[in-house]
Amino acid sequence: MTSTPFGRVLTAMVTPMHADGSLDLDGTAKLAAHLVDQGHDGLVVNGTTGESATTTDEENFATVKAVVDAVGDRIQVTAGVGTNDTAHSVRVAHEMARLGADAVLIVTPYYNKPTQAGIVEHFRAVATATDLPAMVYDIPGRTGTALATDTIRRLAEIDQVRAVKDAKGDFFEASRLMAQTDLLWYSGDDVVNLAHLAQGATGVVSVVGHVAGRQYADLVAAVDAGDLPRARDIHRRLIPVVDAIMHTSQGAIQAKAAMHLLGVIDSDFCRLPLLPAPEEHRATLREALIQSGLM
C-alpha cells in the first residue's frame, strides 16, 4: 500500500487495563504487536476508543511510550492529543513528540462549543506546537460541533495539518474537500468505510480493525486496484461484526470484549462511566465473529 505519515489501515486502539482499573502496559505492548501482525500499518493511541476521557496525561504518556517501544520501528504511531483546552493540548503534543509519536490526532474542542474561527485557531496552535503531521478529527456526534467546509479548507492551509478523520458522514462535502485540498481523508466510522474509500479516501481509522485488520487491508487494496466486486464482498462479510461492535452498545466496550474473547488481552475492564460488556452482548459478539469468519 502507498505509505502516508499515518499509515492507511489504522485501528484506534483500546487501552488494556487490569481488573482493578490500572493500566496494563505489558498488555498494551502485546496488543500493539498483535495489531501490527494482523495487517495494520498505523495505530491511534489515546483516542476515544482508548478511553481518553478517563485516563490521565501521565497514563497517556506511558501508553504511547509502551506502543512506541513495542512497535515503533514497524508502524506509524499517532497519539491523541486533543482536548477542549488549547494550552493543555499544546503541552501534551510536545510530550508525545518527545516520546517518539509519528503524528498527532486532534479532535474538535468539545463542550465549550467554540466558533469556527476559534476552532481554526485551536487546531493551529496544537498542530504547530510540533513538527509532527496532524490529523484533525471531525465527529460532531461526540463534540457537539461539526467542522464547516470552509473551516476544513482553512485547516488545509496549515502545513502540519495533513489529514481528516471523518466521522461526520457528509459524503458530498467530503468528496468536494478531497477535490479542493491535498488533505488525506480517513473514514472514522466503520459502517461507511467502503463508501469513503470508493470516493477516494486514503484509509480508515477503525474500531472493528481490532478483529479485522487483514480484511481492511484487503479492502483498501481492492479499492486501489479498482476491484469493486471484491471490495463489496469484503464489506458484506464484515457486516455482522461491524454491527456487533458498533451498534450493540459502545465501540470501546465491544472492542475490549472482542480482544478479551480472542485471548489478546487479559481483562476487558472499562473505566466508569463505561461498563464491561454483559454476557448477552458477548454472545452477540461471539456469533458475529463466527459469521464474519473471524473466529
PDB file of C-alpha atoms in Angstrom:
ATOM      1  CA  MET A   1       0.000   0.000   0.000  1.00  0.00           C
ATOM      2  CA  THR A   2       1.067   3.578  -0.623  1.00  0.00           C
ATOM      3  CA  SER A   3       2.675   4.958   2.515  1.00  0.00           C
ATOM      4  CA  THR A   4       1.442   8.059   4.330  1.00  0.00           C
ATOM      5  CA  PRO A   5       2.635   9.790   7.515  1.00  0.00           C
ATOM      6  CA  PHE A   6      -0.130   7.947   9.374  1.00  0.00           C
ATOM      7  CA  GLY A   7      -0.477   4.636   7.553  1.00  0.00           C
ATOM      8  CA  ARG A   8      -3.602   3.594   5.711  1.00  0.00           C
ATOM      9  CA  VAL A   9      -5.117   0.850   7.869  1.00  0.00           C
ATOM     10  CA  LEU A  10      -5.231   2.206  11.407  1.00  0.00           C
ATOM     11  CA  THR A  11      -7.031   0.968  14.473  1.00  0.00           C
ATOM     12  CA  ALA A  12      -7.981   3.337  17.259  1.00  0.00           C
ATOM     13  CA  MET A  13      -6.552   1.094  19.953  1.00  0.00           C
ATOM     14  CA  VAL A  14      -8.266   0.235  23.211  1.00  0.00           C
ATOM     15  CA  THR A  15      -6.237   0.795  26.372  1.00  0.00           C
ATOM     16  CA  PRO A  16      -5.773  -2.528  28.186  1.00  0.00           C
ATOM     17  CA  MET A  17      -6.376  -2.335  31.933  1.00  0.00           C
ATOM     18  CA  HIS A  18      -6.098  -4.743  34.818  1.00  0.00           C
ATOM     19  CA  ALA A  19      -9.217  -5.841  36.670  1.00  0.00           C
ATOM     20  CA  ASP A  20      -8.544  -3.158  39.291  1.00  0.00           C
ATOM     21  CA  GLY A  21      -8.619  -0.412  36.640  1.00  0.00           C
ATOM     22  CA  SER A  22      -4.887   0.264  36.479  1.00  0.00           C
ATOM     23  CA  LEU A  23      -3.061   0.356  33.154  1.00  0.00           C
ATOM     24  CA  ASP A  24      -1.780  -2.923  31.746  1.00  0.00           C
ATOM     25  CA  LEU A  25       1.306  -1.688  29.900  1.00  0.00           C
ATOM     26  CA  ASP A  26       2.535  -5.192  29.096  1.00  0.00           C
ATOM     27  CA  GLY A  27      -0.904  -5.881  27.653  1.00  0.00           C
ATOM     28  CA  THR A  28      -0.677  -2.631  25.686  1.00  0.00           C
ATOM     29  CA  ALA A  29       2.590  -3.702  24.090  1.00  0.00           C
ATOM     30  CA  LYS A  30       1.161  -7.156  23.344  1.00  0.00           C
ATOM     31  CA  LEU A  31      -1.978  -5.698  21.766  1.00  0.00           C
ATOM     32  CA  ALA A  32       0.023  -3.280  19.612  1.00  0.00           C
ATOM     33  CA  ALA A  33       2.221  -6.118  18.331  1.00  0.00           C
ATOM     34  CA  HIS A  34      -0.854  -8.228  17.621  1.00  0.00           C
ATOM     35  CA  LEU A  35      -2.436  -5.454  15.565  1.00  0.00           C
ATOM     36  CA  VAL A  36       0.737  -4.942  13.539  1.00  0.00           C
ATOM     37  CA  ASP A  37       0.878  -8.680  12.871  1.00  0.00           C
ATOM     38  CA  GLN A  38      -2.735  -8.529  11.695  1.00  0.00           C
ATOM     39  CA  GLY A  39      -2.179  -6.143   8.806  1.00  0.00           C
ATOM     40  CA  HIS A  40      -2.121  -2.629  10.266  1.00  0.00           C
ATOM     41  CA  ASP A  41       0.398  -0.028   9.187  1.00  0.00           C
ATOM     42  CA  GLY A  42      -0.803   2.567  11.695  1.00  0.00           C
ATOM     43  CA  LEU A  43      -2.206   2.818  15.203  1.00  0.00           C
ATOM     44  CA  VAL A  44      -4.027   5.605  17.006  1.00  0.00           C
ATOM     45  CA  VAL A  45      -3.264   5.614  20.735  1.00  0.00           C
ATOM     46  CA  ASN A  46      -5.189   7.577  23.384  1.00  0.00           C
ATOM     47  CA  GLY A  47      -8.178   8.268  21.185  1.00  0.00           C
ATOM     48  CA  THR A  48     -11.808   7.961  22.198  1.00  0.00           C
ATOM     49  CA  THR A  49     -11.660   4.174  21.886  1.00  0.00           C
ATOM     50  CA  GLY A  50      -8.657   4.266  24.231  1.00  0.00           C
ATOM     51  CA  GLU A  51     -10.930   5.815  26.894  1.00  0.00           C
ATOM     52  CA  SER A  52      -9.035   9.093  26.769  1.00  0.00           C
ATOM     53  CA  ALA A  53     -11.853  10.811  28.660  1.00  0.00           C
ATOM     54  CA  THR A  54     -10.906   8.887  31.817  1.00  0.00           C
ATOM     55  CA  THR A  55      -7.137   8.464  31.519  1.00  0.00           C
ATOM     56  CA  THR A  56      -4.606  10.947  32.890  1.00  0.00           C
ATOM     57  CA  ASP A  57      -1.830  12.673  30.955  1.00  0.00           C
ATOM     58  CA  GLU A  58       0.737  10.528  32.751  1.00  0.00           C
ATOM     59  CA  GLU A  59      -1.138   7.362  31.790  1.00  0.00           C
ATOM     60  CA  ASN A  60      -1.423   8.535  28.194  1.00  0.00           C
ATOM     61  CA  PHE A  61       2.294   9.242  28.028  1.00  0.00           C
ATOM     62  CA  ALA A  62       3.058   5.793  29.452  1.00  0.00           C
ATOM     63  CA  THR A  63       0.726   4.145  26.934  1.00  0.00           C
ATOM     64  CA  VAL A  64       2.296   5.890  23.951  1.00  0.00           C
ATOM     65  CA  LYS A  65       5.779   5.044  25.193  1.00  0.00           C
ATOM     66  CA  ALA A  66       4.788   1.379  25.553  1.00  0.00           C
ATOM     67  CA  VAL A  67       3.456   1.302  21.986  1.00  0.00           C
ATOM     68  CA  VAL A  68       6.432   3.161  20.510  1.00  0.00           C
ATOM     69  CA  ASP A  69       8.867   0.873  22.322  1.00  0.00           C
ATOM     70  CA  ALA A  70       6.983  -2.236  21.193  1.00  0.00           C
ATOM     71  CA  VAL A  71       6.245  -1.479  17.531  1.00  0.00           C
ATOM     72  CA  GLY A  72       7.504   1.998  16.704  1.00  0.00           C
ATOM     73  CA  ASP A  73      10.013   0.587  14.221  1.00  0.00           C
ATOM     74  CA  ARG A  74       7.258  -1.301  12.372  1.00  0.00           C
ATOM     75  CA  ILE A  75       4.304   1.066  12.259  1.00  0.00           C
ATOM     76  CA  GLN A  76       3.201   4.706  12.338  1.00  0.00           C
ATOM     77  CA  VAL A  77       2.028   5.694  15.816  1.00  0.00           C
ATOM     78  CA  THR A  78      -0.477   8.559  16.019  1.00  0.00           C
ATOM     79  CA  ALA A  79      -1.036   9.935  19.511  1.00  0.00           C
ATOM     80  CA  GLY A  80      -4.317  11.510  20.540  1.00  0.00           C
ATOM     81  CA  VAL A  81      -3.608  14.949  21.985  1.00  0.00           C
ATOM     82  CA  GLY A  82      -6.913  16.769  21.567  1.00  0.00           C
ATOM     83  CA  THR A  83      -8.849  18.240  24.488  1.00  0.00           C
ATOM     84  CA  ASN A  84     -11.116  21.238  24.879  1.00  0.00           C
ATOM     85  CA  ASP A  85      -8.259  23.191  26.475  1.00  0.00           C
ATOM     86  CA  THR A  86      -5.859  24.510  23.838  1.00  0.00           C
ATOM     87  CA  ALA A  87      -2.926  25.176  26.176  1.00  0.00           C
ATOM     88  CA  HIS A  88      -3.281  21.699  27.675  1.00  0.00           C
ATOM     89  CA  SER A  89      -3.316  20.088  24.225  1.00  0.00           C
ATOM     90  CA  VAL A  90      -0.190  22.017  23.226  1.00  0.00           C
ATOM     91  CA  ARG A  91       1.660  20.685  26.289  1.00  0.00           C
ATOM     92  CA  VAL A  92       0.533  17.155  25.552  1.00  0.00           C
ATOM     93  CA  ALA A  93       1.590  17.410  21.900  1.00  0.00           C
ATOM     94  CA  HIS A  94       5.094  18.472  22.941  1.00  0.00           C
ATOM     95  CA  GLU A  95       5.429  15.456  25.212  1.00  0.00           C
ATOM     96  CA  MET A  96       4.060  12.999  22.649  1.00  0.00           C
ATOM     97  CA  ALA A  97       6.617  14.233  20.132  1.00  0.00           C
ATOM     98  CA  ARG A  98       9.370  13.763  22.719  1.00  0.00           C
ATOM     99  CA  LEU A  99       8.192  10.206  23.368  1.00  0.00           C
ATOM    100  CA  GLY A 100       8.514   9.277  19.704  1.00  0.00           C
ATOM    101  CA  ALA A 101       4.988   9.513  18.282  1.00  0.00           C
ATOM    102  CA  ASP A 102       4.970   9.836  14.490  1.00  0.00           C
ATOM    103  CA  ALA A 103       1.850  12.009  14.294  1.00  0.00           C
ATOM    104  CA  VAL A 104      -0.912  13.532  16.405  1.00  0.00           C
ATOM    105  CA  LEU A 105      -4.703  13.310  16.313  1.00  0.00           C
ATOM    106  CA  ILE A 106      -6.572  16.474  17.341  1.00  0.00           C
ATOM    107  CA  VAL A 107     -10.306  16.319  17.998  1.00  0.00           C
ATOM    108  CA  THR A 108     -12.635  19.301  17.652  1.00  0.00           C
ATOM    109  CA  PRO A 109     -12.910  21.009  21.074  1.00  0.00           C
ATOM    110  CA  TYR A 110     -15.938  19.606  22.854  1.00  0.00           C
ATOM    111  CA  TYR A 111     -18.422  21.007  25.369  1.00  0.00           C
ATOM    112  CA  ASN A 112     -17.339  24.662  25.152  1.00  0.00           C
ATOM    113  CA  LYS A 113     -18.736  24.831  21.561  1.00  0.00           C
ATOM    114  CA  PRO A 114     -16.323  27.414  20.123  1.00  0.00           C
ATOM    115  CA  THR A 115     -16.963  29.367  16.935  1.00  0.00           C
ATOM    116  CA  GLN A 116     -15.497  28.067  13.701  1.00  0.00           C
ATOM    117  CA  ALA A 117     -12.851  30.795  13.913  1.00  0.00           C
ATOM    118  CA  GLY A 118     -11.935  29.613  17.403  1.00  0.00           C
ATOM    119  CA  ILE A 119     -11.740  26.033  16.175  1.00  0.00           C
ATOM    120  CA  VAL A 120      -9.280  27.036  13.459  1.00  0.00           C
ATOM    121  CA  GLU A 121      -7.045  28.793  15.967  1.00  0.00           C
ATOM    122  CA  HIS A 122      -7.236  25.845  18.377  1.00  0.00           C
ATOM    123  CA  PHE A 123      -6.113  23.443  15.670  1.00  0.00           C
ATOM    124  CA  ARG A 124      -3.435  25.871  14.504  1.00  0.00           C
ATOM    125  CA  ALA A 125      -1.971  26.194  17.999  1.00  0.00           C
ATOM    126  CA  VAL A 126      -1.885  22.450  18.650  1.00  0.00           C
ATOM    127  CA  ALA A 127      -0.771  21.394  15.160  1.00  0.00           C
ATOM    128  CA  THR A 128       2.074  23.924  15.029  1.00  0.00           C
ATOM    129  CA  ALA A 129       3.284  23.082  18.532  1.00  0.00           C
ATOM    130  CA  THR A 130       5.440  20.358  16.946  1.00  0.00           C
ATOM    131  CA  ASP A 131       6.701  19.382  13.518  1.00  0.00           C
ATOM    132  CA  LEU A 132       4.621  16.209  13.549  1.00  0.00           C
ATOM    133  CA  PRO A 133       1.909  15.695  10.920  1.00  0.00           C
ATOM    134  CA  ALA A 134      -1.547  16.249  12.394  1.00  0.00           C
ATOM    135  CA  MET A 135      -4.874  14.581  11.684  1.00  0.00           C
ATOM    136  CA  VAL A 136      -7.994  16.550  12.603  1.00  0.00           C
ATOM    137  CA  TYR A 137     -10.942  14.579  13.915  1.00  0.00           C
ATOM    138  CA  ASP A 138     -14.425  15.689  12.858  1.00  0.00           C
ATOM    139  CA  ILE A 139     -17.010  13.884  14.994  1.00  0.00           C
ATOM    140  CA  PRO A 140     -19.921  16.203  15.784  1.00  0.00           C
ATOM    141  CA  GLY A 141     -21.914  13.412  17.431  1.00  0.00           C
ATOM    142  CA  ARG A 142     -19.421  13.485  20.314  1.00  0.00           C
ATOM    143  CA  THR A 143     -18.124  17.061  20.268  1.00  0.00           C
ATOM    144  CA  GLY A 144     -21.381  18.899  19.567  1.00  0.00           C
ATOM    145  CA  THR A 145     -19.749  20.960  16.791  1.00  0.00           C
ATOM    146  CA  ALA A 146     -19.113  19.962  13.174  1.00  0.00           C
ATOM    147  CA  LEU A 147     -16.199  21.315  11.169  1.00  0.00           C
ATOM    148  CA  ALA A 148     -17.626  23.557   8.468  1.00  0.00           C
ATOM    149  CA  THR A 149     -16.398  23.102   4.904  1.00  0.00           C
ATOM    150  CA  ASP A 150     -14.692  26.495   4.914  1.00  0.00           C
ATOM    151  CA  THR A 151     -13.048  25.622   8.234  1.00  0.00           C
ATOM    152  CA  ILE A 152     -11.513  22.485   6.786  1.00  0.00           C
ATOM    153  CA  ARG A 153     -10.267  24.493   3.800  1.00  0.00           C
ATOM    154  CA  ARG A 154      -8.556  26.886   6.231  1.00  0.00           C
ATOM    155  CA  LEU A 155      -7.080  23.991   8.191  1.00  0.00           C
ATOM    156  CA  ALA A 156      -5.647  22.607   4.952  1.00  0.00           C
ATOM    157  CA  GLU A 157      -3.514  25.746   4.708  1.00  0.00           C
ATOM    158  CA  ILE A 158      -1.665  24.826   7.940  1.00  0.00           C
ATOM    159  CA  ASP A 159       1.476  22.926   6.956  1.00  0.00           C
ATOM    160  CA  GLN A 160       1.275  20.373   9.766  1.00  0.00           C
ATOM    161  CA  VAL A 161      -2.397  19.540   9.131  1.00  0.00           C
ATOM    162  CA  ARG A 162      -2.217  16.657   6.712  1.00  0.00           C
ATOM    163  CA  ALA A 163      -5.383  14.628   7.195  1.00  0.00           C
ATOM    164  CA  VAL A 164      -9.001  14.462   8.331  1.00  0.00           C
ATOM    165  CA  LYS A 165     -10.597  11.628  10.260  1.00  0.00           C
ATOM    166  CA  ASP A 166     -14.203  11.901   9.116  1.00  0.00           C
ATOM    167  CA  ALA A 167     -16.924  10.611  11.437  1.00  0.00           C
ATOM    168  CA  LYS A 168     -19.463  13.141  10.183  1.00  0.00           C
ATOM    169  CA  GLY A 169     -20.648  11.184   7.170  1.00  0.00           C
ATOM    170  CA  ASP A 170     -21.337  14.063   4.755  1.00  0.00           C
ATOM    171  CA  PHE A 171     -20.076  12.259   1.685  1.00  0.00           C
ATOM    172  CA  PHE A 172     -20.658  15.023  -0.857  1.00  0.00           C
ATOM    173  CA  GLU A 173     -18.754  17.570   1.217  1.00  0.00           C
ATOM    174  CA  ALA A 174     -16.023  15.010   1.810  1.00  0.00           C
ATOM    175  CA  SER A 175     -15.659  14.480  -1.928  1.00  0.00           C
ATOM    176  CA  ARG A 176     -15.655  18.242  -2.517  1.00  0.00           C
ATOM    177  CA  LEU A 177     -12.871  18.733   0.026  1.00  0.00           C
ATOM    178  CA  MET A 178     -10.843  15.833  -1.355  1.00  0.00           C
ATOM    179  CA  ALA A 179     -11.046  17.525  -4.744  1.00  0.00           C
ATOM    180  CA  GLN A 180     -10.215  21.014  -3.448  1.00  0.00           C
ATOM    181  CA  THR A 181      -7.429  20.262  -0.950  1.00  0.00           C
ATOM    182  CA  ASP A 182      -4.458  17.931  -0.620  1.00  0.00           C
ATOM    183  CA  LEU A 183      -5.702  16.577   2.710  1.00  0.00           C
ATOM    184  CA  LEU A 184      -5.548  12.836   3.245  1.00  0.00           C
ATOM    185  CA  TRP A 185      -9.046  11.579   4.052  1.00  0.00           C
ATOM    186  CA  TYR A 186      -9.771   8.773   6.522  1.00  0.00           C
ATOM    187  CA  SER A 187     -13.039   7.066   7.290  1.00  0.00           C
ATOM    188  CA  GLY A 188     -13.665   7.394  11.012  1.00  0.00           C
ATOM    189  CA  ASP A 189     -16.748   5.196  11.053  1.00  0.00           C
ATOM    190  CA  ASP A 190     -16.513   1.503  10.185  1.00  0.00           C
ATOM    191  CA  VAL A 191     -20.100   1.463   8.962  1.00  0.00           C
ATOM    192  CA  VAL A 192     -19.123   3.610   5.962  1.00  0.00           C
ATOM    193  CA  ASN A 193     -15.532   2.535   5.287  1.00  0.00           C
ATOM    194  CA  LEU A 194     -16.303   1.253   1.793  1.00  0.00           C
ATOM    195  CA  ALA A 195     -18.281   4.361   0.878  1.00  0.00           C
ATOM    196  CA  HIS A 196     -15.415   6.658   1.875  1.00  0.00           C
ATOM    197  CA  LEU A 197     -12.749   4.540   0.174  1.00  0.00           C
ATOM    198  CA  ALA A 198     -14.782   4.252  -3.023  1.00  0.00           C
ATOM    199  CA  GLN A 199     -14.810   8.015  -3.447  1.00  0.00           C
ATOM    200  CA  GLY A 200     -11.122   8.486  -2.790  1.00  0.00           C
ATOM    201  CA  ALA A 201     -10.378   8.283   0.933  1.00  0.00           C
ATOM    202  CA  THR A 202      -6.807   7.343   1.806  1.00  0.00           C
ATOM    203  CA  GLY A 203      -7.626   4.828   4.513  1.00  0.00           C
ATOM    204  CA  VAL A 204      -9.539   4.001   7.665  1.00  0.00           C
ATOM    205  CA  VAL A 205      -9.217   4.731  11.368  1.00  0.00           C
ATOM    206  CA  SER A 206     -11.136   1.761  12.657  1.00  0.00           C
ATOM    207  CA  VAL A 207     -12.544   0.215  15.806  1.00  0.00           C
ATOM    208  CA  VAL A 208     -13.543  -3.051  14.122  1.00  0.00           C
ATOM    209  CA  GLY A 209      -9.937  -3.239  12.921  1.00  0.00           C
ATOM    210  CA  HIS A 210      -9.137  -4.811  16.287  1.00  0.00           C
ATOM    211  CA  VAL A 211     -10.531  -8.033  14.801  1.00  0.00           C
ATOM    212  CA  ALA A 212     -10.445  -7.309  11.043  1.00  0.00           C
ATOM    213  CA  GLY A 213      -7.085  -5.697  10.290  1.00  0.00           C
ATOM    214  CA  ARG A 214      -6.216  -8.050   7.432  1.00  0.00           C
ATOM    215  CA  GLN A 215      -9.684  -7.708   5.974  1.00  0.00           C
ATOM    216  CA  TYR A 216      -9.487  -3.915   5.979  1.00  0.00           C
ATOM    217  CA  ALA A 217      -6.020  -4.062   4.419  1.00  0.00           C
ATOM    218  CA  ASP A 218      -7.547  -6.257   1.693  1.00  0.00           C
ATOM    219  CA  LEU A 219     -10.442  -3.799   1.338  1.00  0.00           C
ATOM    220  CA  VAL A 220      -8.066  -0.867   0.792  1.00  0.00           C
ATOM    221  CA  ALA A 221      -6.033  -2.910  -1.694  1.00  0.00           C
ATOM    222  CA  ALA A 222      -9.158  -3.960  -3.597  1.00  0.00           C
ATOM    223  CA  VAL A 223     -10.347  -0.370  -3.952  1.00  0.00           C
ATOM    224  CA  ASP A 224      -6.855   0.701  -5.045  1.00  0.00           C
ATOM    225  CA  ALA A 225      -6.960  -1.985  -7.733  1.00  0.00           C
ATOM    226  CA  GLY A 226     -10.402  -0.905  -8.942  1.00  0.00           C
ATOM    227  CA  ASP A 227     -11.854  -4.270  -7.937  1.00  0.00           C
ATOM    228  CA  LEU A 228     -15.194  -3.064  -6.603  1.00  0.00           C
ATOM    229  CA  PRO A 229     -16.828  -6.523  -6.537  1.00  0.00           C
ATOM    230  CA  ARG A 230     -14.070  -7.818  -4.249  1.00  0.00           C
ATOM    231  CA  ALA A 231     -14.247  -4.712  -2.071  1.00  0.00           C
ATOM    232  CA  ARG A 232     -18.011  -5.093  -1.795  1.00  0.00           C
ATOM    233  CA  ASP A 233     -17.658  -8.761  -0.870  1.00  0.00           C
ATOM    234  CA  ILE A 234     -15.193  -7.944   1.946  1.00  0.00           C
ATOM    235  CA  HIS A 235     -17.514  -5.208   3.212  1.00  0.00           C
ATOM    236  CA  ARG A 236     -20.528  -7.507   3.230  1.00  0.00           C
ATOM    237  CA  ARG A 237     -18.728 -10.337   5.012  1.00  0.00           C
ATOM    238  CA  LEU A 238     -17.844  -7.940   7.804  1.00  0.00           C
ATOM    239  CA  ILE A 239     -21.384  -6.616   8.302  1.00  0.00           C
ATOM    240  CA  PRO A 240     -22.177  -8.936  11.261  1.00  0.00           C
ATOM    241  CA  VAL A 241     -19.068  -7.978  13.241  1.00  0.00           C
ATOM    242  CA  VAL A 242     -19.350  -4.266  12.400  1.00  0.00           C
ATOM    243  CA  ASP A 243     -22.927  -4.375  13.645  1.00  0.00           C
ATOM    244  CA  ALA A 244     -21.963  -6.248  16.826  1.00  0.00           C
ATOM    245  CA  ILE A 245     -19.115  -3.904  17.742  1.00  0.00           C
ATOM    246  CA  MET A 246     -20.555  -0.573  16.661  1.00  0.00           C
ATOM    247  CA  HIS A 247     -24.282  -0.980  17.349  1.00  0.00           C
ATOM    248  CA  THR A 248     -24.710  -3.385  20.287  1.00  0.00           C
ATOM    249  CA  SER A 249     -23.608  -0.917  22.952  1.00  0.00           C
ATOM    250  CA  GLN A 250     -20.442   1.177  22.513  1.00  0.00           C
ATOM    251  CA  GLY A 251     -17.331   0.688  20.400  1.00  0.00           C
ATOM    252  CA  ALA A 252     -14.657   0.704  23.098  1.00  0.00           C
ATOM    253  CA  ILE A 253     -16.671  -1.687  25.259  1.00  0.00           C
ATOM    254  CA  GLN A 254     -17.239  -4.178  22.452  1.00  0.00           C
ATOM    255  CA  ALA A 255     -13.699  -3.892  21.077  1.00  0.00           C
ATOM    256  CA  LYS A 256     -12.294  -4.736  24.507  1.00  0.00           C
ATOM    257  CA  ALA A 257     -14.747  -7.618  24.791  1.00  0.00           C
ATOM    258  CA  ALA A 258     -13.591  -8.911  21.409  1.00  0.00           C
ATOM    259  CA  MET A 259      -9.904  -8.723  22.315  1.00  0.00           C
ATOM    260  CA  HIS A 260     -10.611 -10.496  25.600  1.00  0.00           C
ATOM    261  CA  LEU A 261     -12.738 -13.124  23.873  1.00  0.00           C
ATOM    262  CA  LEU A 262      -9.921 -13.819  21.400  1.00  0.00           C
ATOM    263  CA  GLY A 263      -7.337 -14.031  24.192  1.00  0.00           C
ATOM    264  CA  VAL A 264      -5.341 -10.969  23.146  1.00  0.00           C
ATOM    265  CA  ILE A 265      -5.880  -9.010  26.390  1.00  0.00           C
ATOM    266  CA  ASP A 266      -6.305 -10.411  29.896  1.00  0.00           C
ATOM    267  CA  SER A 267      -9.183  -8.188  31.017  1.00  0.00           C
ATOM    268  CA  ASP A 268     -11.926  -6.181  29.351  1.00  0.00           C
ATOM    269  CA  PHE A 269     -12.241  -3.780  32.290  1.00  0.00           C
ATOM    270  CA  CYS A 270     -13.552  -0.332  31.295  1.00  0.00           C
ATOM    271  CA  ARG A 271     -13.489   2.752  33.491  1.00  0.00           C
ATOM    272  CA  LEU A 272     -16.763   4.294  34.538  1.00  0.00           C
ATOM    273  CA  PRO A 273     -18.976   5.585  33.090  1.00  0.00           C
ATOM    274  CA  LEU A 274     -18.246   2.696  30.694  1.00  0.00           C
ATOM    275  CA  LEU A 275     -19.050  -0.815  31.881  1.00  0.00           C
ATOM    276  CA  PRO A 276     -17.695  -4.095  30.506  1.00  0.00           C
ATOM    277  CA  ALA A 277     -19.981  -5.880  28.081  1.00  0.00           C
ATOM    278  CA  PRO A 278     -22.669  -8.040  29.712  1.00  0.00           C
ATOM    279  CA  GLU A 279     -22.861 -11.699  28.752  1.00  0.00           C
ATOM    280  CA  GLU A 280     -25.668 -11.208  26.230  1.00  0.00           C
ATOM    281  CA  HIS A 281     -23.556  -8.671  24.335  1.00  0.00           C
ATOM    282  CA  ARG A 282     -20.566 -11.023  24.431  1.00  0.00           C
ATOM    283  CA  ALA A 283     -22.775 -13.736  22.959  1.00  0.00           C
ATOM    284  CA  THR A 284     -23.848 -11.402  20.159  1.00  0.00           C
ATOM    285  CA  LEU A 285     -20.210 -10.559  19.515  1.00  0.00           C
ATOM    286  CA  ARG A 286     -19.106 -14.189  19.543  1.00  0.00           C
ATOM    287  CA  GLU A 287     -21.762 -15.137  16.980  1.00  0.00           C
ATOM    288  CA  ALA A 288     -20.858 -12.163  14.776  1.00  0.00           C
ATOM    289  CA  LEU A 289     -17.174 -13.089  14.800  1.00  0.00           C
ATOM    290  CA  ILE A 290     -18.127 -16.568  13.645  1.00  0.00           C
ATOM    291  CA  GLN A 291     -20.474 -15.250  10.945  1.00  0.00           C
ATOM    292  CA  SER A 292     -17.768 -12.912   9.617  1.00  0.00           C
ATOM    293  CA  GLY A 293     -15.191 -15.719   9.548  1.00  0.00           C
ATOM    294  CA  LEU A 294     -13.039 -14.165  12.264  1.00  0.00           C
ATOM    295  CA  MET A 295     -13.369 -16.897  14.895  1.00  0.00           C
TER     296      MET A 295
END
